[in-house]
mmCIF file of C-alpha atoms in Angstrom:
data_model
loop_
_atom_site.group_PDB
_atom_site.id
_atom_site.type_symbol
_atom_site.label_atom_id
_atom_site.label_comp_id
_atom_site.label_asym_id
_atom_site.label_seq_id
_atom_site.Cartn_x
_atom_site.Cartn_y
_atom_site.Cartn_z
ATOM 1 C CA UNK A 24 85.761 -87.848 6.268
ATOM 2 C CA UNK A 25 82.414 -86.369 5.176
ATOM 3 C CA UNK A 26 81.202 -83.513 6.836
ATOM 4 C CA UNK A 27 78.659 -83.581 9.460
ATOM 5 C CA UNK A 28 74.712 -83.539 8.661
ATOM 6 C CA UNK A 29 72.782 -81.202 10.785
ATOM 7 C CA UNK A 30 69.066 -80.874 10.674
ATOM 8 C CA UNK A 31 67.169 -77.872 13.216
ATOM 9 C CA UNK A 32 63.949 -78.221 14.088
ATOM 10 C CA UNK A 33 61.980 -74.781 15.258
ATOM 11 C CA UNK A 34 58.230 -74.296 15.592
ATOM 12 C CA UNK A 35 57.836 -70.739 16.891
ATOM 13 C CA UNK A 36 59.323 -67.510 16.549
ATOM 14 C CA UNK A 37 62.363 -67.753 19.868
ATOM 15 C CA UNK A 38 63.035 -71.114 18.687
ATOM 16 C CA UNK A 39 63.542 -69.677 14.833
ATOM 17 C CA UNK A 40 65.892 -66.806 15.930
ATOM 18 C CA UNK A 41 67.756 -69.557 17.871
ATOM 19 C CA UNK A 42 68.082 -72.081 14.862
ATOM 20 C CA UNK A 43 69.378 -69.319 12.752
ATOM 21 C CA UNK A 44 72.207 -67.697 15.869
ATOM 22 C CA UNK A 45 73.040 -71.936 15.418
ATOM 23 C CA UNK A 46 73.430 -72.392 12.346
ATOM 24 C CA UNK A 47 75.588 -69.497 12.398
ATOM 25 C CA UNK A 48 77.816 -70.792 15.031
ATOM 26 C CA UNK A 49 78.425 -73.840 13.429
ATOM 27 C CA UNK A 50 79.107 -72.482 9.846
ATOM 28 C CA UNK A 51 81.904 -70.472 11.703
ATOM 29 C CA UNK A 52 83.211 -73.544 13.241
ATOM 30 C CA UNK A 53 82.644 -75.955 10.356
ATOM 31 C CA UNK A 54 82.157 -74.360 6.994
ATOM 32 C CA UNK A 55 81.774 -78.134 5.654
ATOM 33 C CA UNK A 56 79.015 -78.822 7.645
ATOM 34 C CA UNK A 57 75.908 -79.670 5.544
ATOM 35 C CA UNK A 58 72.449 -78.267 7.432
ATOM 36 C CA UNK A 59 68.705 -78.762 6.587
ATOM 37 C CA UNK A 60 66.250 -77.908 8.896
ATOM 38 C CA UNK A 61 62.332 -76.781 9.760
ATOM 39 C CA UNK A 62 61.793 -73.311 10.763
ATOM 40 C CA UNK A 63 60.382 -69.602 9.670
ATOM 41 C CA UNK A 64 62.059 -66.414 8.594
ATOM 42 C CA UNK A 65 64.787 -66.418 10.860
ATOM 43 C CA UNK A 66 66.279 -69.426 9.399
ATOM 44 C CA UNK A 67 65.091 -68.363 5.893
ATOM 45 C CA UNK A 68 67.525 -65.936 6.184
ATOM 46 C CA UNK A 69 70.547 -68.289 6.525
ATOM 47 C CA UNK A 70 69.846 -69.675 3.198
ATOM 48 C CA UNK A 71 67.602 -72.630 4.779
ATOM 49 C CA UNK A 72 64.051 -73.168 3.212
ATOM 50 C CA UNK A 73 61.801 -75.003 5.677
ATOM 51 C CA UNK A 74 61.009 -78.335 4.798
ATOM 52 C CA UNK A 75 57.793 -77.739 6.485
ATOM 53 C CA UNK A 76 55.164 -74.804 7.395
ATOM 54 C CA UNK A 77 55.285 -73.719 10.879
ATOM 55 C CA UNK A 78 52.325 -71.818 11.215
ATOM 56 C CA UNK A 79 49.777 -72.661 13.629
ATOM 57 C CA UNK A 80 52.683 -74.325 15.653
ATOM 58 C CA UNK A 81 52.898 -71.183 18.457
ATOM 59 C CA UNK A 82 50.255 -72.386 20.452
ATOM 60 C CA UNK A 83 49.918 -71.633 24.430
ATOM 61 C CA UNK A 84 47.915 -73.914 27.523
ATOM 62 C CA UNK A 85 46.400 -77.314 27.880
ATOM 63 C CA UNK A 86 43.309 -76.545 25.807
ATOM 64 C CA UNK A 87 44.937 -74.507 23.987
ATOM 65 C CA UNK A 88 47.642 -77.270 22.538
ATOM 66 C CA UNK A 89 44.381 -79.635 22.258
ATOM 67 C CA UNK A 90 42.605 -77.866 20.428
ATOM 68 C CA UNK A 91 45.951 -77.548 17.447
ATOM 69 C CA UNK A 92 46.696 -81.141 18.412
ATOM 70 C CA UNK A 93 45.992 -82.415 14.840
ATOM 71 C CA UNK A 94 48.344 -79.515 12.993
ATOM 72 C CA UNK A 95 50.657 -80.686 15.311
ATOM 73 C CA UNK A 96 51.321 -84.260 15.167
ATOM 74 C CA UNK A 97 50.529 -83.650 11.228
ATOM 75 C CA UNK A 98 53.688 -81.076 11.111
ATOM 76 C CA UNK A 99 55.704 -83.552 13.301
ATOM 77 C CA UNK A 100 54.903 -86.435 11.369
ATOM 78 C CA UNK A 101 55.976 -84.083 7.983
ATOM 79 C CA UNK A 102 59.302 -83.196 9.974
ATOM 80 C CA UNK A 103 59.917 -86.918 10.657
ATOM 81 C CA UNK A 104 59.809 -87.490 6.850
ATOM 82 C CA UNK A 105 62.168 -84.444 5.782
ATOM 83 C CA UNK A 106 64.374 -85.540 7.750
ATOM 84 C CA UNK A 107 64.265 -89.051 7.241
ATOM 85 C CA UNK A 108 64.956 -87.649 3.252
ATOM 86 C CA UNK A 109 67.820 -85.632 4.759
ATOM 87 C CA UNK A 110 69.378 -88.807 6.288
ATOM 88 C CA UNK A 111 71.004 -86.665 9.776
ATOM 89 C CA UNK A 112 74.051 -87.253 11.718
ATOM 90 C CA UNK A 113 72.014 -84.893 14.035
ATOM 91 C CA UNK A 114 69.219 -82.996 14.806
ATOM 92 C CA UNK A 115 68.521 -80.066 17.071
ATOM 93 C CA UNK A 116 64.918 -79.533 18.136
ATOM 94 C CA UNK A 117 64.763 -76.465 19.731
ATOM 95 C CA UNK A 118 62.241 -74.969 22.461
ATOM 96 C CA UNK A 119 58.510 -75.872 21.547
ATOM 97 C CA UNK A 120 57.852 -78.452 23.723
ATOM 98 C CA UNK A 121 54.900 -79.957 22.552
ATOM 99 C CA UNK A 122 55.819 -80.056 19.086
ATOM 100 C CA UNK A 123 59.332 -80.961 19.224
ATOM 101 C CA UNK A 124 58.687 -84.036 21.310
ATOM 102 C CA UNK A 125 56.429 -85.207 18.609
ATOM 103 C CA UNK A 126 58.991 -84.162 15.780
ATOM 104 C CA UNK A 127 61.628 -86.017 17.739
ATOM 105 C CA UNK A 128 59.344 -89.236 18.371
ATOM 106 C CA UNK A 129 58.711 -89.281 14.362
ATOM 107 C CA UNK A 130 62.423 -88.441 13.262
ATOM 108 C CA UNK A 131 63.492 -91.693 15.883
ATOM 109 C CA UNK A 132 61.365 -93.841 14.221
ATOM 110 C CA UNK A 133 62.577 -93.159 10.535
ATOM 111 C CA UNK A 134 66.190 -92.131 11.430
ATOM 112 C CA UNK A 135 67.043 -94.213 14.595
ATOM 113 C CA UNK A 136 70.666 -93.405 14.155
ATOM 114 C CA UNK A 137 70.346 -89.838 14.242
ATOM 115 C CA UNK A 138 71.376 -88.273 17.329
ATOM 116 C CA UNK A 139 68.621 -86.361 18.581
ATOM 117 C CA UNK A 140 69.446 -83.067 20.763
ATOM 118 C CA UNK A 141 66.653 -80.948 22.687
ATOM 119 C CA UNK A 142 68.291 -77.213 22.731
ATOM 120 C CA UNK A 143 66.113 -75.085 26.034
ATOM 121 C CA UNK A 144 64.108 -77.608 27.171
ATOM 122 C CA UNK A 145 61.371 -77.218 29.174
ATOM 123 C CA UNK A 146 60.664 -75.472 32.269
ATOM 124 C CA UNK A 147 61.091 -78.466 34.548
ATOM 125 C CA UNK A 148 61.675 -76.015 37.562
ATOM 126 C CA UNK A 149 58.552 -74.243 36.847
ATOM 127 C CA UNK A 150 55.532 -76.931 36.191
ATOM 128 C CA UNK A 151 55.883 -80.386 35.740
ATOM 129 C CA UNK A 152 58.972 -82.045 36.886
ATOM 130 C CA UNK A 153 58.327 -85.296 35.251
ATOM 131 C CA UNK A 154 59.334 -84.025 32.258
ATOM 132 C CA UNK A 155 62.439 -84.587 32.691
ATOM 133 C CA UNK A 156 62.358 -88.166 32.579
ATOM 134 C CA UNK A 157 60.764 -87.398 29.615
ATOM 135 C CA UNK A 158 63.224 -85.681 28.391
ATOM 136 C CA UNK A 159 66.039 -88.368 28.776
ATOM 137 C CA UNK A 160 63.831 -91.269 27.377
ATOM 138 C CA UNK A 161 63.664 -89.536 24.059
ATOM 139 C CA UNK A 162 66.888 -87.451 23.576
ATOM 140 C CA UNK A 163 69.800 -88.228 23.438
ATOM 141 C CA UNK A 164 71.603 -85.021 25.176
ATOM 142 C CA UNK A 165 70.048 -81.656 26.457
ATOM 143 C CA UNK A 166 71.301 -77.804 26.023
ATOM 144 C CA UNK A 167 69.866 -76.283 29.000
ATOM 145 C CA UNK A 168 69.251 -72.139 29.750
ATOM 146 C CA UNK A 169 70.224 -72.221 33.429
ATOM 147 C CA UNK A 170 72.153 -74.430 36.028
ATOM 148 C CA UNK A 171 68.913 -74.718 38.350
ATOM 149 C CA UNK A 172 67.717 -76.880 35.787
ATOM 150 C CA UNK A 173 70.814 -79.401 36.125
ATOM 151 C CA UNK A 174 69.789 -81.456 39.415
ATOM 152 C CA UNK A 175 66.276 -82.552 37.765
ATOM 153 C CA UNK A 176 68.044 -84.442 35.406
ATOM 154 C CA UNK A 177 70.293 -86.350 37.872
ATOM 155 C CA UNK A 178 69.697 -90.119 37.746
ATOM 156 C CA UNK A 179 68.303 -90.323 34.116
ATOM 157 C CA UNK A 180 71.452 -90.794 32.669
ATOM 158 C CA UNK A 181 71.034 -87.557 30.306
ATOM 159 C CA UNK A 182 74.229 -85.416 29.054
ATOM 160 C CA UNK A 183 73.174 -82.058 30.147
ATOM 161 C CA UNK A 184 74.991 -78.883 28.895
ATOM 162 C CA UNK A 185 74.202 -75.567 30.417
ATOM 163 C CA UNK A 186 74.497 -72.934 27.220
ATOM 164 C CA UNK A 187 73.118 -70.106 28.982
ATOM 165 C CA UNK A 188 70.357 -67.863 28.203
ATOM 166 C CA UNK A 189 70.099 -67.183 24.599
ATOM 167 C CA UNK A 190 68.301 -63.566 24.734
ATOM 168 C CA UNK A 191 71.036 -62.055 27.051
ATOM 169 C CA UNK A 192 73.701 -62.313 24.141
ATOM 170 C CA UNK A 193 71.627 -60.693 21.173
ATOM 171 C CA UNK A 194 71.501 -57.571 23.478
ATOM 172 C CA UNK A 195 73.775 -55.160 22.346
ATOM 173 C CA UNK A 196 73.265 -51.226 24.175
ATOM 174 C CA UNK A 197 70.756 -49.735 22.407
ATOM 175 C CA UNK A 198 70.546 -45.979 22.145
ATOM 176 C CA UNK A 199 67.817 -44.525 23.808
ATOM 177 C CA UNK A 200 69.030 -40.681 23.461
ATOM 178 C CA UNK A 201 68.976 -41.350 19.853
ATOM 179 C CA UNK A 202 65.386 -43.269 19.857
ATOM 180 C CA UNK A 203 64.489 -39.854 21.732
ATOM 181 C CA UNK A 204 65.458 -37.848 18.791
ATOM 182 C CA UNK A 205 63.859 -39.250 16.437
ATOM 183 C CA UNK A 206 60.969 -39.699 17.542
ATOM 184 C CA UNK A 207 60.386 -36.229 18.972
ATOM 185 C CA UNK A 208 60.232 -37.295 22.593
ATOM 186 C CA UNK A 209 63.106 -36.008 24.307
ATOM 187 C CA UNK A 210 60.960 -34.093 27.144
ATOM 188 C CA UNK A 211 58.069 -37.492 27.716
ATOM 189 C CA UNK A 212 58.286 -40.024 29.605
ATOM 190 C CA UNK A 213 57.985 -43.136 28.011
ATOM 191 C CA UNK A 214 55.986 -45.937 28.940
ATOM 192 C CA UNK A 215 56.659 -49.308 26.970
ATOM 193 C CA UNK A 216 54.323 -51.026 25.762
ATOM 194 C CA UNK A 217 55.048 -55.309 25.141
ATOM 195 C CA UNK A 218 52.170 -56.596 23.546
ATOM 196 C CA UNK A 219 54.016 -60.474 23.298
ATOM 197 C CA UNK A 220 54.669 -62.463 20.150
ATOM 198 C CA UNK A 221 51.977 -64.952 20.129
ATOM 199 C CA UNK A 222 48.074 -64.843 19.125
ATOM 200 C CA UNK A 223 47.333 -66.134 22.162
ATOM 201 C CA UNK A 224 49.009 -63.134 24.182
ATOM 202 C CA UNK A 225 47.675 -60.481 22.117
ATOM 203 C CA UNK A 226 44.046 -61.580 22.661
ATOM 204 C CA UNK A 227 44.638 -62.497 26.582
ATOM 205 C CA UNK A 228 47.202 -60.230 27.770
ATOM 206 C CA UNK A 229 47.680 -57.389 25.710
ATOM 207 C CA UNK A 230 44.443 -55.960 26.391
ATOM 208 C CA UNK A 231 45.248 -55.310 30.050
ATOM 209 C CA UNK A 232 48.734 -53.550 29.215
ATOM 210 C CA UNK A 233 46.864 -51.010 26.849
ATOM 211 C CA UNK A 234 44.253 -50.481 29.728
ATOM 212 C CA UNK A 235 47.098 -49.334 31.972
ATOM 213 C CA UNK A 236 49.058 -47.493 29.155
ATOM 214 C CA UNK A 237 45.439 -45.139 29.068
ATOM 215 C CA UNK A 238 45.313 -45.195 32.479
ATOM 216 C CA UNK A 239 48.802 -44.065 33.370
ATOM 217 C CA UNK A 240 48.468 -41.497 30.128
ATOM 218 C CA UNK A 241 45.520 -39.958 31.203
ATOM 219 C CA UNK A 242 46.660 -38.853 34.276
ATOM 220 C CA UNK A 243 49.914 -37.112 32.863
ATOM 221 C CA UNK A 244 50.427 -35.219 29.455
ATOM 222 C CA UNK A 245 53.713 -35.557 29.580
ATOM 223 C CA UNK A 246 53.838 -39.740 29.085
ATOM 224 C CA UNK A 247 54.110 -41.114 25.685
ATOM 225 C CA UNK A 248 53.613 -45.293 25.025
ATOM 226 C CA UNK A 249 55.800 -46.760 22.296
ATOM 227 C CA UNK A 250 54.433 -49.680 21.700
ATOM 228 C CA UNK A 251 57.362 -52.690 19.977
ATOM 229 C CA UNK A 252 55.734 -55.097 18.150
ATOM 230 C CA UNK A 253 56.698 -58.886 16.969
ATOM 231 C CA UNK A 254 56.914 -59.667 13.428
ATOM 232 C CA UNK A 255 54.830 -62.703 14.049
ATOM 233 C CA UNK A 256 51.682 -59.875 15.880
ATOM 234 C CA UNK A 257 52.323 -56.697 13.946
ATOM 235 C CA UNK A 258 49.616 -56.391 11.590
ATOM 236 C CA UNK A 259 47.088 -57.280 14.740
ATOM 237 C CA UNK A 260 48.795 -54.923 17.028
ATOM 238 C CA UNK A 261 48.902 -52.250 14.582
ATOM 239 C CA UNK A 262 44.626 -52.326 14.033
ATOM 240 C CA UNK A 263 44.266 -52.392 17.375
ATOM 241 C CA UNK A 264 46.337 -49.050 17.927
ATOM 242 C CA UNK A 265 44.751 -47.363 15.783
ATOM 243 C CA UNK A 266 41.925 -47.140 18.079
ATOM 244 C CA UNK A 267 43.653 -46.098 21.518
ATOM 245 C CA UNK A 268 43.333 -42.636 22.422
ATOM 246 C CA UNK A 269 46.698 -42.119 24.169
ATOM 247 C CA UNK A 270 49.590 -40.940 22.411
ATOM 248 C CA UNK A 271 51.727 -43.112 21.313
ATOM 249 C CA UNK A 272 54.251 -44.676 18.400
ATOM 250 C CA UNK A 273 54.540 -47.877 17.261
ATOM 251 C CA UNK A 274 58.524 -48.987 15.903
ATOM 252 C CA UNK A 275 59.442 -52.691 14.873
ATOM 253 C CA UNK A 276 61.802 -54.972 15.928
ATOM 254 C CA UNK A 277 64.765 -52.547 14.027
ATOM 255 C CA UNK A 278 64.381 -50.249 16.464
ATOM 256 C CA UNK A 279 63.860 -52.506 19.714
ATOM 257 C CA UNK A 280 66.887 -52.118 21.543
ATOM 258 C CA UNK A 281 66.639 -48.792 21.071
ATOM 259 C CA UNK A 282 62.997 -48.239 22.340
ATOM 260 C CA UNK A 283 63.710 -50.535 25.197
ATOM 261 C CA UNK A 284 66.716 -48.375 26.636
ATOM 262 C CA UNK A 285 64.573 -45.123 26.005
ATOM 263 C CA UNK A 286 62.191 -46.501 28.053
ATOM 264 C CA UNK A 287 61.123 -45.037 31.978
ATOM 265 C CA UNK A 288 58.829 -48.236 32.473
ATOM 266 C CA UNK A 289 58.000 -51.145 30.433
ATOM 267 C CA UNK A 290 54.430 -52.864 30.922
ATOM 268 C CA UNK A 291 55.121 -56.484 28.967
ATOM 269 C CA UNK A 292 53.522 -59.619 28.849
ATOM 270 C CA UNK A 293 56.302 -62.324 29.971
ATOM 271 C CA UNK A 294 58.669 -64.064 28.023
ATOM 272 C CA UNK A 295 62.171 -63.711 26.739
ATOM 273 C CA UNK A 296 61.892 -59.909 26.214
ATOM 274 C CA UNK A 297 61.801 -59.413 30.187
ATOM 275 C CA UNK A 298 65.740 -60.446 29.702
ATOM 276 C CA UNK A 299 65.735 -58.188 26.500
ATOM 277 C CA UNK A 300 64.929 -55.230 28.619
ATOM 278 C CA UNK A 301 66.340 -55.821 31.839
ATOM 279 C CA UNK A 302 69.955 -55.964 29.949
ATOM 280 C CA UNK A 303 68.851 -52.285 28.558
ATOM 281 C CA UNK A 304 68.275 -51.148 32.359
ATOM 282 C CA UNK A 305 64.711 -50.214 32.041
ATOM 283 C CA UNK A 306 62.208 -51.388 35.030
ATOM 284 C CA UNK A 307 59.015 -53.236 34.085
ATOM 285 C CA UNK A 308 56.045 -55.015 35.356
ATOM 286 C CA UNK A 309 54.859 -58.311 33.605
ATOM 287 C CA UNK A 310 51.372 -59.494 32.826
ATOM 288 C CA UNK A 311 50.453 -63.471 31.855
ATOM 289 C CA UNK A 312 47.231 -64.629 31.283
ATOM 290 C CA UNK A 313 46.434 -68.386 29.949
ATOM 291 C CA UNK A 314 42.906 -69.543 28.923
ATOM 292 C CA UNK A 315 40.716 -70.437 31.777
ATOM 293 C CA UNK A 316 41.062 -73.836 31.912
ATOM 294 C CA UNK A 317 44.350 -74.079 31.730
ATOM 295 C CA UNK A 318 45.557 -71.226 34.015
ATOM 296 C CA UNK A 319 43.464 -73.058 36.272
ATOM 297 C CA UNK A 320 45.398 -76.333 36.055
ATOM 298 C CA UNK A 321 48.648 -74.892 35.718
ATOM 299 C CA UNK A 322 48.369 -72.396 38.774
ATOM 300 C CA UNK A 323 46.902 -74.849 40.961
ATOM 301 C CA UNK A 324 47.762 -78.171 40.308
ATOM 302 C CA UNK A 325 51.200 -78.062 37.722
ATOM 303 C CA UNK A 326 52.984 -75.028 38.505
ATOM 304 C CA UNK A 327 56.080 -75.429 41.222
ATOM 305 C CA UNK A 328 57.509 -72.525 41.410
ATOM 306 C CA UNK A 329 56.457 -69.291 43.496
ATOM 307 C CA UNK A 330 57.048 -67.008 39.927
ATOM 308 C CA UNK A 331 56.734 -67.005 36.290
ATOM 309 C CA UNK A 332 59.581 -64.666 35.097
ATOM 310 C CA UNK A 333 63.460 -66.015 34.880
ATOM 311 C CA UNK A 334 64.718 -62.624 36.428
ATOM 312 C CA UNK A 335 62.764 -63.341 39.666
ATOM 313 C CA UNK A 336 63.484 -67.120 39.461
ATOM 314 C CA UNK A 337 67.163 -66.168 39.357
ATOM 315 C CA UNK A 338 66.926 -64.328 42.647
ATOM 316 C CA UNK A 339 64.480 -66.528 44.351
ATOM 317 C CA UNK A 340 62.287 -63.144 44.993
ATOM 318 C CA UNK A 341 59.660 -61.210 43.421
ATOM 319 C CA UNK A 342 61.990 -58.138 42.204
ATOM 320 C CA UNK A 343 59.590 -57.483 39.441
ATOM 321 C CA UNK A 344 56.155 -57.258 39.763
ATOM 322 C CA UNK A 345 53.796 -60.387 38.482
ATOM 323 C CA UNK A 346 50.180 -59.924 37.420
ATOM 324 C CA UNK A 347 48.628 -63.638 36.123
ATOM 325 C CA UNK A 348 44.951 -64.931 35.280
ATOM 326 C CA UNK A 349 42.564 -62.769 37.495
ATOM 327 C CA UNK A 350 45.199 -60.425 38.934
ATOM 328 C CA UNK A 351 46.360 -58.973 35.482
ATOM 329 C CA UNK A 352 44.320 -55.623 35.629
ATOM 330 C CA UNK A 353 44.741 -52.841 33.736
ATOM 331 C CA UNK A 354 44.427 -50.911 37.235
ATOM 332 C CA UNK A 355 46.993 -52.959 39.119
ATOM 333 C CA UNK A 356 49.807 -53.150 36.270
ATOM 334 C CA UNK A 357 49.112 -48.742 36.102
ATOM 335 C CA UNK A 358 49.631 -48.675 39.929
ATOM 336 C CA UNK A 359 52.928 -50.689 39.424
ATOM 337 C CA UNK A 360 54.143 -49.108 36.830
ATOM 338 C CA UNK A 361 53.302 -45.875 38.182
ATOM 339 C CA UNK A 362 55.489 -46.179 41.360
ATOM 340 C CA UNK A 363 58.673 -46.997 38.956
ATOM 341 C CA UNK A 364 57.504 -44.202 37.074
ATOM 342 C CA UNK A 365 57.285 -41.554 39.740
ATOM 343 C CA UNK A 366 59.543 -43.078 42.514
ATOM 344 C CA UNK A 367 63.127 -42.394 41.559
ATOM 345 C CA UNK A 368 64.290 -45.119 44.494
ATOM 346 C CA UNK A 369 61.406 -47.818 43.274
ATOM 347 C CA UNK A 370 63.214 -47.698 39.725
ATOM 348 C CA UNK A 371 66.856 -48.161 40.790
ATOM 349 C CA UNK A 372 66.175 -50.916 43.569
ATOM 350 C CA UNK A 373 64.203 -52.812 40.518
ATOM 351 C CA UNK A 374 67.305 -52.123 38.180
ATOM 352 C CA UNK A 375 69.970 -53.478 41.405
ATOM 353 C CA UNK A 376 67.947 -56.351 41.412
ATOM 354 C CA UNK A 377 67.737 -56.912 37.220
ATOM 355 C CA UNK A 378 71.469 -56.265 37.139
ATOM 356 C CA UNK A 379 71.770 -59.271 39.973
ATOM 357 C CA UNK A 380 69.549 -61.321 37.922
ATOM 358 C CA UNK A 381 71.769 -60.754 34.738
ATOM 359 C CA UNK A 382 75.090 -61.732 36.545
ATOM 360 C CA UNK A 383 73.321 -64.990 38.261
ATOM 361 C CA UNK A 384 71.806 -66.144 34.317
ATOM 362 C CA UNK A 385 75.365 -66.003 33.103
ATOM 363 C CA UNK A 386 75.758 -62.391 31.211
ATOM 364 C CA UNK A 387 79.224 -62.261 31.345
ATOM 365 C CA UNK A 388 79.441 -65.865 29.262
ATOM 366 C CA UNK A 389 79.953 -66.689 25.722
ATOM 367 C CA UNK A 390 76.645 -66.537 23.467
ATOM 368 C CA UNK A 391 74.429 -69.183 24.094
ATOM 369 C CA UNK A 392 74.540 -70.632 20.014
ATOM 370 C CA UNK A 393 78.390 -70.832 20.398
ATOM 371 C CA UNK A 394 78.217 -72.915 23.308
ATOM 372 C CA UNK A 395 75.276 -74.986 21.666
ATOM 373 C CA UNK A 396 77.583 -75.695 18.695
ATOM 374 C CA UNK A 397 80.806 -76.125 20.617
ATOM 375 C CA UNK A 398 78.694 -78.636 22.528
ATOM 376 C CA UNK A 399 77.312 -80.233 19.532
ATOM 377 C CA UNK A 400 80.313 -80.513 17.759
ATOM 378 C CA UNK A 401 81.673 -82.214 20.399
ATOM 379 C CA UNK A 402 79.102 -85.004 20.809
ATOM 380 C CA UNK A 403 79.837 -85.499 17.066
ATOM 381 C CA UNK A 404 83.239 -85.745 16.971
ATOM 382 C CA UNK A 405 82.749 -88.314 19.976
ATOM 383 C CA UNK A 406 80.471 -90.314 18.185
#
């Protein structure tokens, strides 16, 4: 029999480190297996060149997305045609939703016998429901984070498998007596500081978590920020810090795990490293700011449920502080942060309740990839 053709599709950097834990998985499984795909550096480094450029492709809000519209359907319409040249068994389209949906749309058209898989889809449970019909009118099967995304799916007829949340098993224990050390701050307290890995985060919400870094800083000598910075934002990060006036270091994504466990209190905009630094028992406040426009819309009109972070959607409670659109202040995120800081009982209640959050997203499973490739693997064998 000839061996399975797999083609990944990944337009930003979480759905790039995904592709590449895949293609891993699978290669385990199925040495034989022949795999193609789109992605960035993450995927690079499992031998895969990207058919096509993904730049431009990390694009957050309504106006926002319109505004890249034409990149997008352009790079969707190029990852229809690579893969039409690739000639698929299957393709995995992971996270990204406006993109992939296009990709997917252009890839049915020139390879309707592909089966087409959408790995983390998107956050029905959050804004827009409808998606989810969506969802089932274009793919052919779903890989879903968590099980409270299972029931929106009931009635469309969509194979839904729950892999489980990808960030939670690329967190080994990092070493924060160690990070310490080296970095000559053994006696500070450290504040964290979690800029995001987008453009569009370090221009909305990054500015407010370096206002309360200075803020919290200049009321104690004895805090130090260490800022962790993104591949994908490190060259912007880095000019900007070299204008604060706190103390502070800046370390790469090496040394994350690390810096997160060192950590006393993280200020970070929200996304996937909330999980990243929960599992390394630090507290945290978040920060999330969208363009005008569309943090309008979305808060008011598309956005059903109460929070924005997984940890607190987990526990159906506000465990960890949220600051969005108008309420992200530099003064409100220091005050937060401050009482985790300084209030010994603040800090561990946060850290029972991260610890519950963990258990209910599935810690204790097998990695997310392997379950994606069991699962796909499976579908193919069935076929």
């Amino acid at each position: 029999m000839k061996p399975y053709r797999v083609f990944v599709v990944a337009g930003e950097p979480s759905g790039d480190e995904l592709a590449a834990e895949l293609v891993q998985a699978l290669r385990a499984r199925r040495p034989d297996l022949v795999i193609e795909g789109v992605g960035g550096e993450k995927l690079a480094s499992q031998g895969i060149q990207s058919a096509v450029s993904i730049e431009g492709l990390s694009v957050l809000g309504l106006t926002e997305g319109l505004a890249a519209l034409k990149t997008v359907n352009a790079r969707a319409e190029e990852t229809g045609v690579a893969a039409e040249a690739f000639a698929p068994d299957a393709v995995v389209l992971i996270d990204s939703w406006g993109f992939t949906l296009r990709a997917a749309k252009a890839i049915r058209a020139r390879v309707p016998q592909a089966r087409l898989i959408k790995m983390i889809g998107p956050q029905v449970f959050a804004t827009r429901p409808g998606r989810a019909k969506t969802v089932a009118a274009v793919y052919d099967a779903l890989f879903c984070i968590h099980d409270f995304e299972v029931p929106f799916y009931d009635g469309t007829g969509l194979p839904v498998t729950i892999i489980g949340n990808p960030a939670i098993a690329r967190a080994g224990k990092g070493d924060g007596t160690q990070f310490r050390a080296r970095h000559g701050l053994t006696d500070k307290k450290i504040v964290l500081l979690l800029p995001g890995s987008r453009g569009g985060e370090i221009q909305r919400v990054a500015p407010a978590l370096e206002g309360a870094a200075a803020l919290i800083s200049s009321k104690d000598p004895q805090v130090h920020v260490v800022v962790v910075l993104a591949p994908s934002v490190a060259e912007r990060i880095t000019e900007r810090a070299a204008n604060w006036a706190f103390p502070h270091a800046v370390v790469g994504e090496d040394e994350k795990l690390d810096a997160f466990a060192a950590g006393d209190v993280a200020l970070a905009c929200s996304g996937t490293v909330t999980t990243e630094v929960a599992l390394q028992e630090t507290p945290m406040v978040l920060g999330y700011r969208l363009g005008a426009i569309s943090g309008f819309i979305i808060l008011n009109f598309l956005l059903k449920s109460r929070f924005i972070c997984l940890l607190n959607i987990a526990l159906g409670r506000m465990a960890i502080p949220e600051f969005v659109q108008n309420g992200l202040t530099p003064a409100a995120l220091a005050e937060a942060a401050s009482q985790l800081l300084y209030d010994p009982k603040a800090a561990q209640d946060q850290l029972n309740a991260q610890a519950l959050a963990l258990d209910k997203m599935g810690r204790h499973d097998p990695p997310a990839a392997e379950r994606a490739a069991d699962a796909l693997l499976k579908l193919l064998d069935a076929s």
